[in-house]
Amino acid sequence: MYIPKKRSFGALLLAVTLTLGLAACGTNKEEAAKGTTGNVTKKEQPPASHTYTDALGRKVEIPSEPKRIVAHFYAPEMVSLNTGMVGTNFANARLVLEEEQLKGVEDIGGQGSAPSLEKVLALAPDLIIVPDFLDAAPLEGLSKIAPTVTMPYSGDVFSRITALGDIIGKQDEAAAWIKRYKDKSEQKRKELAPLVEKGQTASAFVVFQDKQLYIYGPQRLGPTMYDALGFKPPEALKRLFAEKENEDKMWLTISLEKLPELAGDHIFLVTQDANEASRKGVEELIQNSVWKSLPAVQNGQAYVVSNRWAFNDSVTLEWLLDEMPKVLKPQS
């Protein structure tokens, strides 16, 4: 995930408020003019809406069938659900999506974890979806533009796409995506049955730019390793993420001494491709005697993969169903 630096939104919030106020005044004047000339028009019925309680416990009145959605950080799921997305954060979306998938969608840019209020306002959205880590100031500003709901950022993809289906009136599409994914998972598991022995374990690690070693929990590569292809998590990994303070964590830093008990029969080591410190950290790790002593390494079942593998979204999960089997199958 890419999150740039933060900045103050006070001035932007004031500008948005003034802009919306002027727009409202203009509308009121038009209505008054119509009333004085006797041109009475039939009042349009408001779109069907319902109240949604978001990730922060806020009750938000949202359209039941939104047509112009700004989705901040959730572009892959919007593509999977074939929605009317008009804006998203390209810095994150382009890590996963192709340009063709972003055709007709505008970049809402911005600095820090928030989008540009001006760019969002210009798109005239009828619904805005943001992650629950967004600061209060930009959340308030966005809420003045259109109904804005927060989504859990650390949740699993299946819960996320189901919730998004509920929010935007695409429940059938969400259910269809989950079924399609599970059907393909079953197909891949059958194909790999000769290569994945019953009870074999797998675990995934990453070296970030701080050159520290982290282990992934049930998310990220987990759905592909465990649910789709049938590997089991090592017992030490299950115990680690079952601890109360770790239940919601997507990854945890570990010492090199802990690596042997957390390493599975198969190991996936993620490197941050564009970060020199991460790449150097991976190079140092695989030259370490602890790494070289791991059974997975000695058996040729340790794989260094790109950070594309570790994104937590619907498009990546589908992509991994094809990519992970490629590294597991013997090369001809």
Short mmCIF file of C-alpha atoms in Angstrom, two decimals:
data_model
loop_
_atom_site.label_atom_id
_atom_site.label_comp_id
_atom_site.label_asym_id
_atom_site.label_seq_id
_atom_site.Cartn_x
_atom_site.Cartn_y
_atom_site.Cartn_z
CA MET A 1 0.00 0.00 0.00
CA TYR A 2 1.21 3.48 -0.81
CA ILE A 3 0.31 6.33 1.59
CA PRO A 4 2.02 9.68 0.89
CA LYS A 5 2.66 12.43 3.45
CA LYS A 6 -0.15 14.24 5.30
CA ARG A 7 -1.11 17.92 5.27
CA SER A 8 -3.68 20.25 6.86
CA PHE A 9 -7.16 20.33 5.35
CA GLY A 10 -8.51 23.44 7.08
CA ALA A 11 -8.25 25.72 4.05
CA LEU A 12 -9.62 23.08 1.70
CA LEU A 13 -12.55 22.39 4.00
CA LEU A 14 -13.43 26.10 4.08
CA ALA A 15 -13.23 26.30 0.29
CA VAL A 16 -15.49 23.29 -0.14
CA THR A 17 -18.02 24.71 2.33
CA LEU A 18 -18.11 28.06 0.51
CA THR A 19 -18.43 26.38 -2.88
CA LEU A 20 -21.31 24.23 -1.76
CA GLY A 21 -22.95 27.22 -0.08
CA LEU A 22 -22.79 29.27 -3.27
CA ALA A 23 -24.20 26.38 -5.26
CA ALA A 24 -27.10 26.08 -2.83
CA CYS A 25 -27.78 29.84 -3.06
CA GLY A 26 -27.86 29.62 -6.83
CA THR A 27 -30.33 26.77 -6.68
CA ASN A 28 -32.58 28.66 -4.25
CA LYS A 29 -32.60 31.72 -6.52
CA GLU A 30 -33.58 29.61 -9.50
CA GLU A 31 -36.41 28.04 -7.55
CA ALA A 32 -37.60 31.47 -6.38
CA ALA A 33 -37.55 32.79 -9.93
CA LYS A 34 -39.64 29.89 -11.12
CA GLY A 35 -42.13 30.53 -8.36
CA THR A 36 -42.61 34.22 -9.25
CA THR A 37 -43.16 33.53 -12.94
CA GLY A 38 -45.67 30.81 -12.28
CA ASN A 39 -43.58 28.13 -13.98
CA VAL A 40 -44.35 25.43 -11.47
CA THR A 41 -42.43 22.25 -12.14
CA LYS A 42 -43.13 18.92 -10.59
CA LYS A 43 -40.71 18.30 -7.75
CA GLU A 44 -38.39 15.39 -8.48
CA GLN A 45 -38.56 12.50 -6.09
CA PRO A 46 -35.29 11.99 -4.21
CA PRO A 47 -33.41 8.81 -5.07
CA ALA A 48 -34.12 5.79 -2.92
CA SER A 49 -31.77 5.77 0.05
CA HIS A 50 -31.09 3.93 3.27
CA THR A 51 -29.11 4.39 6.46
CA TYR A 52 -25.78 2.61 6.67
CA THR A 53 -23.65 2.24 9.82
CA ASP A 54 -20.02 2.46 8.74
CA ALA A 55 -16.75 1.20 10.24
CA LEU A 56 -16.53 4.16 12.63
CA GLY A 57 -20.10 3.66 13.87
CA ARG A 58 -21.38 6.68 11.92
CA LYS A 59 -24.94 6.42 10.60
CA VAL A 60 -24.93 7.77 7.04
CA GLU A 61 -27.87 8.19 4.69
CA ILE A 62 -26.68 6.83 1.34
CA PRO A 63 -28.30 6.26 -2.07
CA SER A 64 -29.35 2.67 -2.59
CA GLU A 65 -28.15 2.66 -6.20
CA PRO A 66 -25.30 5.19 -6.46
CA LYS A 67 -24.20 6.12 -9.97
CA ARG A 68 -21.12 8.28 -9.35
CA ILE A 69 -18.87 6.67 -6.76
CA VAL A 70 -15.54 7.95 -5.51
CA ALA A 71 -13.69 4.99 -3.97
CA HIS A 72 -10.53 5.85 -2.08
CA PHE A 73 -8.24 2.76 -1.70
CA TYR A 74 -10.92 0.29 -2.93
CA ALA A 75 -10.55 0.56 -6.70
CA PRO A 76 -9.89 -3.18 -7.30
CA GLU A 77 -13.13 -4.17 -5.57
CA MET A 78 -15.01 -1.51 -7.54
CA VAL A 79 -13.66 -3.06 -10.75
CA SER A 80 -14.60 -6.56 -9.57
CA LEU A 81 -18.15 -5.35 -8.88
CA ASN A 82 -18.39 -3.46 -12.20
CA THR A 83 -19.49 -0.24 -10.52
CA GLY A 84 -20.00 3.34 -11.62
CA MET A 85 -16.70 4.51 -10.16
CA VAL A 86 -15.76 8.02 -11.30
CA GLY A 87 -12.73 8.69 -9.10
CA THR A 88 -10.04 6.90 -7.12
CA ASN A 89 -6.51 7.31 -5.79
CA PHE A 90 -4.27 6.40 -8.74
CA ALA A 91 -1.16 6.12 -6.54
CA ASN A 92 -2.69 2.97 -5.07
CA ALA A 93 -4.94 1.82 -7.89
CA ARG A 94 -2.09 1.63 -10.40
CA LEU A 95 -0.21 -0.78 -8.16
CA VAL A 96 -2.84 -3.36 -9.09
CA LEU A 97 -4.99 -2.21 -11.99
CA GLU A 98 -4.16 -1.79 -15.67
CA GLU A 99 -4.79 1.51 -17.44
CA GLU A 100 -7.69 -0.05 -19.36
CA GLN A 101 -9.38 -0.87 -16.05
CA LEU A 102 -9.11 2.80 -15.04
CA LYS A 103 -10.52 4.14 -18.30
CA GLY A 104 -13.07 6.86 -17.58
CA VAL A 105 -11.95 7.16 -13.94
CA GLU A 106 -10.32 10.34 -12.62
CA ASP A 107 -7.40 10.54 -10.20
CA ILE A 108 -8.47 12.17 -6.92
CA GLY A 109 -4.81 12.63 -5.97
CA GLY A 110 -4.20 14.53 -2.78
CA GLN A 111 -1.47 14.35 -0.19
CA GLY A 112 -1.23 12.17 2.88
CA SER A 113 -3.84 9.49 3.35
CA ALA A 114 -6.61 11.77 2.04
CA PRO A 115 -7.72 12.68 -1.48
CA SER A 116 -7.92 16.18 -2.92
CA LEU A 117 -11.21 17.77 -1.85
CA GLU A 118 -11.21 20.00 -4.93
CA LYS A 119 -10.85 17.04 -7.29
CA VAL A 120 -13.56 15.06 -5.52
CA LEU A 121 -15.92 18.05 -5.57
CA ALA A 122 -15.39 18.50 -9.31
CA LEU A 123 -16.56 14.92 -9.93
CA ALA A 124 -19.96 15.55 -8.30
CA PRO A 125 -20.13 12.11 -6.65
CA ASP A 126 -23.29 10.77 -5.06
CA LEU A 127 -21.30 8.45 -2.74
CA ILE A 128 -17.76 8.46 -1.35
CA ILE A 129 -16.08 5.39 0.18
CA VAL A 130 -12.92 5.77 2.28
CA PRO A 131 -10.78 3.63 4.63
CA ASP A 132 -11.35 3.86 8.36
CA PHE A 133 -7.86 5.29 8.99
CA LEU A 134 -8.73 8.59 7.30
CA ASP A 135 -8.25 11.60 9.60
CA ALA A 136 -11.26 13.50 10.94
CA ALA A 137 -10.63 16.73 8.97
CA PRO A 138 -10.65 15.25 5.44
CA LEU A 139 -13.52 12.93 6.42
CA GLU A 140 -15.56 15.98 7.45
CA GLY A 141 -14.67 17.76 4.22
CA LEU A 142 -15.66 14.81 2.06
CA SER A 143 -18.93 14.41 3.98
CA LYS A 144 -19.87 17.96 2.95
CA ILE A 145 -19.52 16.96 -0.71
CA ALA A 146 -21.52 13.71 -0.68
CA PRO A 147 -22.53 10.92 1.71
CA THR A 148 -19.25 9.40 2.88
CA VAL A 149 -18.87 5.97 4.47
CA THR A 150 -15.78 4.40 6.02
CA MET A 151 -14.71 0.80 5.43
CA PRO A 152 -12.37 -1.36 7.55
CA TYR A 153 -8.97 -1.31 5.88
CA SER A 154 -7.53 -4.40 7.55
CA GLY A 155 -10.46 -6.74 6.95
CA ASP A 156 -10.39 -9.76 4.66
CA VAL A 157 -11.29 -9.32 1.00
CA PHE A 158 -14.43 -11.48 1.15
CA SER A 159 -15.99 -9.49 4.00
CA ARG A 160 -14.97 -6.28 2.25
CA ILE A 161 -16.50 -7.10 -1.11
CA THR A 162 -19.69 -8.32 0.60
CA ALA A 163 -19.94 -5.06 2.56
CA LEU A 164 -19.26 -2.99 -0.55
CA GLY A 165 -21.99 -4.92 -2.36
CA ASP A 166 -24.40 -3.96 0.42
CA ILE A 167 -23.33 -0.31 0.31
CA ILE A 168 -23.65 0.21 -3.44
CA GLY A 169 -26.55 -2.14 -4.16
CA LYS A 170 -24.42 -4.81 -5.84
CA GLN A 171 -25.14 -7.75 -3.54
CA ASP A 172 -25.65 -10.19 -6.43
CA GLU A 173 -22.39 -9.15 -8.07
CA ALA A 174 -20.50 -9.57 -4.78
CA ALA A 175 -21.93 -13.05 -4.25
CA ALA A 176 -21.10 -13.96 -7.86
CA TRP A 177 -17.49 -12.82 -7.45
CA ILE A 178 -17.05 -14.92 -4.29
CA LYS A 179 -18.55 -17.98 -6.00
CA ARG A 180 -16.34 -17.50 -9.06
CA TYR A 181 -13.26 -17.20 -6.85
CA LYS A 182 -14.12 -20.31 -4.83
CA ASP A 183 -14.83 -22.33 -7.97
CA LYS A 184 -11.46 -21.36 -9.41
CA SER A 185 -9.77 -22.13 -6.07
CA GLU A 186 -11.20 -25.63 -6.12
CA GLN A 187 -9.97 -26.13 -9.67
CA LYS A 188 -6.43 -24.99 -8.77
CA ARG A 189 -6.36 -27.17 -5.66
CA LYS A 190 -7.17 -30.24 -7.75
CA GLU A 191 -4.47 -29.34 -10.27
CA LEU A 192 -1.86 -29.01 -7.51
CA ALA A 193 -2.95 -32.06 -5.51
CA PRO A 194 0.10 -34.11 -6.65
CA LEU A 195 2.43 -31.32 -5.47
CA VAL A 196 0.83 -30.36 -2.15
CA GLU A 197 1.05 -33.24 0.30
CA LYS A 198 -1.61 -33.46 2.98
CA GLY A 199 -0.58 -31.47 6.05
CA GLN A 200 2.19 -29.52 4.31
CA THR A 201 2.67 -26.05 5.76
CA ALA A 202 3.43 -22.69 4.20
CA SER A 203 4.23 -19.22 5.50
CA ALA A 204 4.95 -15.83 3.99
CA PHE A 205 7.43 -13.17 5.07
CA VAL A 206 8.39 -9.69 3.93
CA VAL A 207 11.38 -7.41 4.37
CA PHE A 208 10.23 -3.79 4.46
CA GLN A 209 12.34 -0.68 3.88
CA ASP A 210 13.42 -0.74 7.54
CA LYS A 211 15.19 -4.03 6.64
CA GLN A 212 13.25 -5.77 9.43
CA LEU A 213 11.78 -9.23 8.87
CA TYR A 214 7.99 -9.52 9.18
CA ILE A 215 5.64 -12.49 8.97
CA TYR A 216 2.22 -12.24 7.34
CA GLY A 217 -0.89 -13.41 9.16
CA PRO A 218 -4.00 -15.01 7.63
CA GLN A 219 -4.51 -12.13 5.15
CA ARG A 220 -2.43 -11.09 2.15
CA LEU A 221 -1.05 -14.41 0.78
CA GLY A 222 -3.04 -16.41 3.33
CA PRO A 223 -6.27 -16.95 1.36
CA THR A 224 -4.28 -18.37 -1.56
CA MET A 225 -1.88 -20.51 0.50
CA TYR A 226 -4.39 -21.90 2.98
CA ASP A 227 -7.94 -21.60 1.66
CA ALA A 228 -7.32 -22.05 -2.05
CA LEU A 229 -4.32 -24.36 -2.40
CA GLY A 230 -4.66 -26.36 0.81
CA PHE A 231 -1.47 -25.59 2.73
CA LYS A 232 -1.64 -25.36 6.53
CA PRO A 233 -0.17 -22.54 8.61
CA PRO A 234 2.62 -23.64 10.98
CA GLU A 235 1.38 -24.10 14.54
CA ALA A 236 3.67 -21.34 15.82
CA LEU A 237 2.17 -18.92 13.29
CA LYS A 238 -1.38 -19.80 14.36
CA ARG A 239 -0.52 -19.26 18.02
CA LEU A 240 1.20 -15.94 17.29
CA PHE A 241 -1.77 -14.39 15.48
CA ALA A 242 -4.28 -15.92 17.89
CA GLU A 243 -2.90 -13.78 20.71
CA LYS A 244 -5.41 -11.07 21.60
CA GLU A 245 -3.12 -8.14 20.79
CA ASN A 246 -2.32 -9.66 17.37
CA GLU A 247 -5.79 -10.72 16.21
CA ASP A 248 -6.27 -7.76 13.86
CA LYS A 249 -2.67 -7.48 12.69
CA MET A 250 -1.83 -8.16 9.05
CA TRP A 251 1.88 -8.69 9.78
CA LEU A 252 4.25 -8.78 12.74
CA THR A 253 7.96 -8.16 13.03
CA ILE A 254 9.99 -11.17 14.13
CA SER A 255 13.60 -11.84 15.07
CA LEU A 256 15.79 -14.04 12.92
CA GLU A 257 15.96 -16.53 15.79
CA LYS A 258 12.18 -17.07 15.52
CA LEU A 259 12.33 -17.81 11.80
CA PRO A 260 12.88 -21.61 12.02
CA GLU A 261 9.74 -22.25 14.10
CA LEU A 262 7.59 -19.96 11.92
CA ALA A 263 8.87 -21.20 8.56
CA GLY A 264 6.64 -23.66 6.73
CA ASP A 265 7.48 -26.49 4.36
CA HIS A 266 7.07 -23.82 1.67
CA ILE A 267 8.18 -20.21 2.17
CA PHE A 268 7.24 -17.10 0.20
CA LEU A 269 9.54 -14.13 0.81
CA VAL A 270 8.19 -10.81 -0.45
CA THR A 271 10.55 -8.02 -1.45
CA GLN A 272 9.58 -4.39 -1.98
CA ASP A 273 10.73 -4.14 -5.60
CA ALA A 274 11.09 -0.38 -5.80
CA ASN A 275 12.86 0.03 -2.46
CA GLU A 276 16.63 -0.43 -2.40
CA ALA A 277 16.75 -0.99 1.38
CA SER A 278 14.17 -3.78 1.12
CA ARG A 279 16.02 -5.46 -1.74
CA LYS A 280 19.29 -5.26 0.18
CA GLY A 281 17.59 -6.66 3.28
CA VAL A 282 16.36 -9.66 1.29
CA GLU A 283 19.83 -10.25 -0.16
CA GLU A 284 21.35 -10.20 3.33
CA LEU A 285 18.67 -12.55 4.67
CA ILE A 286 19.11 -15.23 2.03
CA GLN A 287 22.86 -15.23 2.66
CA ASN A 288 22.35 -15.76 6.39
CA SER A 289 23.12 -19.20 7.83
CA VAL A 290 19.74 -19.34 9.62
CA TRP A 291 17.93 -18.91 6.30
CA LYS A 292 20.13 -21.44 4.54
CA SER A 293 19.46 -24.02 7.26
CA LEU A 294 15.67 -23.96 6.78
CA PRO A 295 14.24 -27.21 5.33
CA ALA A 296 12.19 -25.24 2.79
CA VAL A 297 15.36 -23.59 1.48
CA GLN A 298 17.30 -26.85 1.37
CA ASN A 299 14.41 -28.57 -0.45
CA GLY A 300 14.09 -25.84 -3.07
CA GLN A 301 10.72 -24.73 -1.71
CA ALA A 302 11.57 -21.14 -0.77
CA TYR A 303 10.47 -18.50 -3.27
CA VAL A 304 11.42 -14.81 -3.45
CA VAL A 305 8.47 -12.94 -4.96
CA SER A 306 7.55 -9.33 -5.77
CA ASN A 307 5.46 -7.09 -3.54
CA ARG A 308 2.62 -7.46 -6.07
CA TRP A 309 1.95 -10.76 -4.29
CA ALA A 310 1.17 -9.11 -0.99
CA PHE A 311 -1.64 -6.70 -1.86
CA ASN A 312 -4.93 -7.29 -0.10
CA ASP A 313 -7.65 -6.87 -2.73
CA SER A 314 -9.98 -8.86 -4.96
CA VAL A 315 -8.01 -8.42 -8.21
CA THR A 316 -4.78 -9.60 -6.55
CA LEU A 317 -6.47 -12.66 -5.05
CA GLU A 318 -7.70 -13.73 -8.47
CA TRP A 319 -4.26 -13.05 -9.97
CA LEU A 320 -2.53 -15.13 -7.29
CA LEU A 321 -4.64 -18.17 -8.14
CA ASP A 322 -2.67 -18.28 -11.39
CA GLU A 323 0.69 -16.96 -10.18
CA MET A 324 1.29 -19.06 -7.05
CA PRO A 325 0.84 -22.41 -8.84
CA LYS A 326 3.44 -21.32 -11.41
CA VAL A 327 6.22 -21.18 -8.81
CA LEU A 328 5.10 -24.41 -7.15
CA LYS A 329 5.11 -26.48 -10.32
CA PRO A 330 8.47 -27.95 -11.39
CA GLN A 331 9.97 -25.97 -14.23
CA SER A 332 10.30 -28.01 -17.42
#
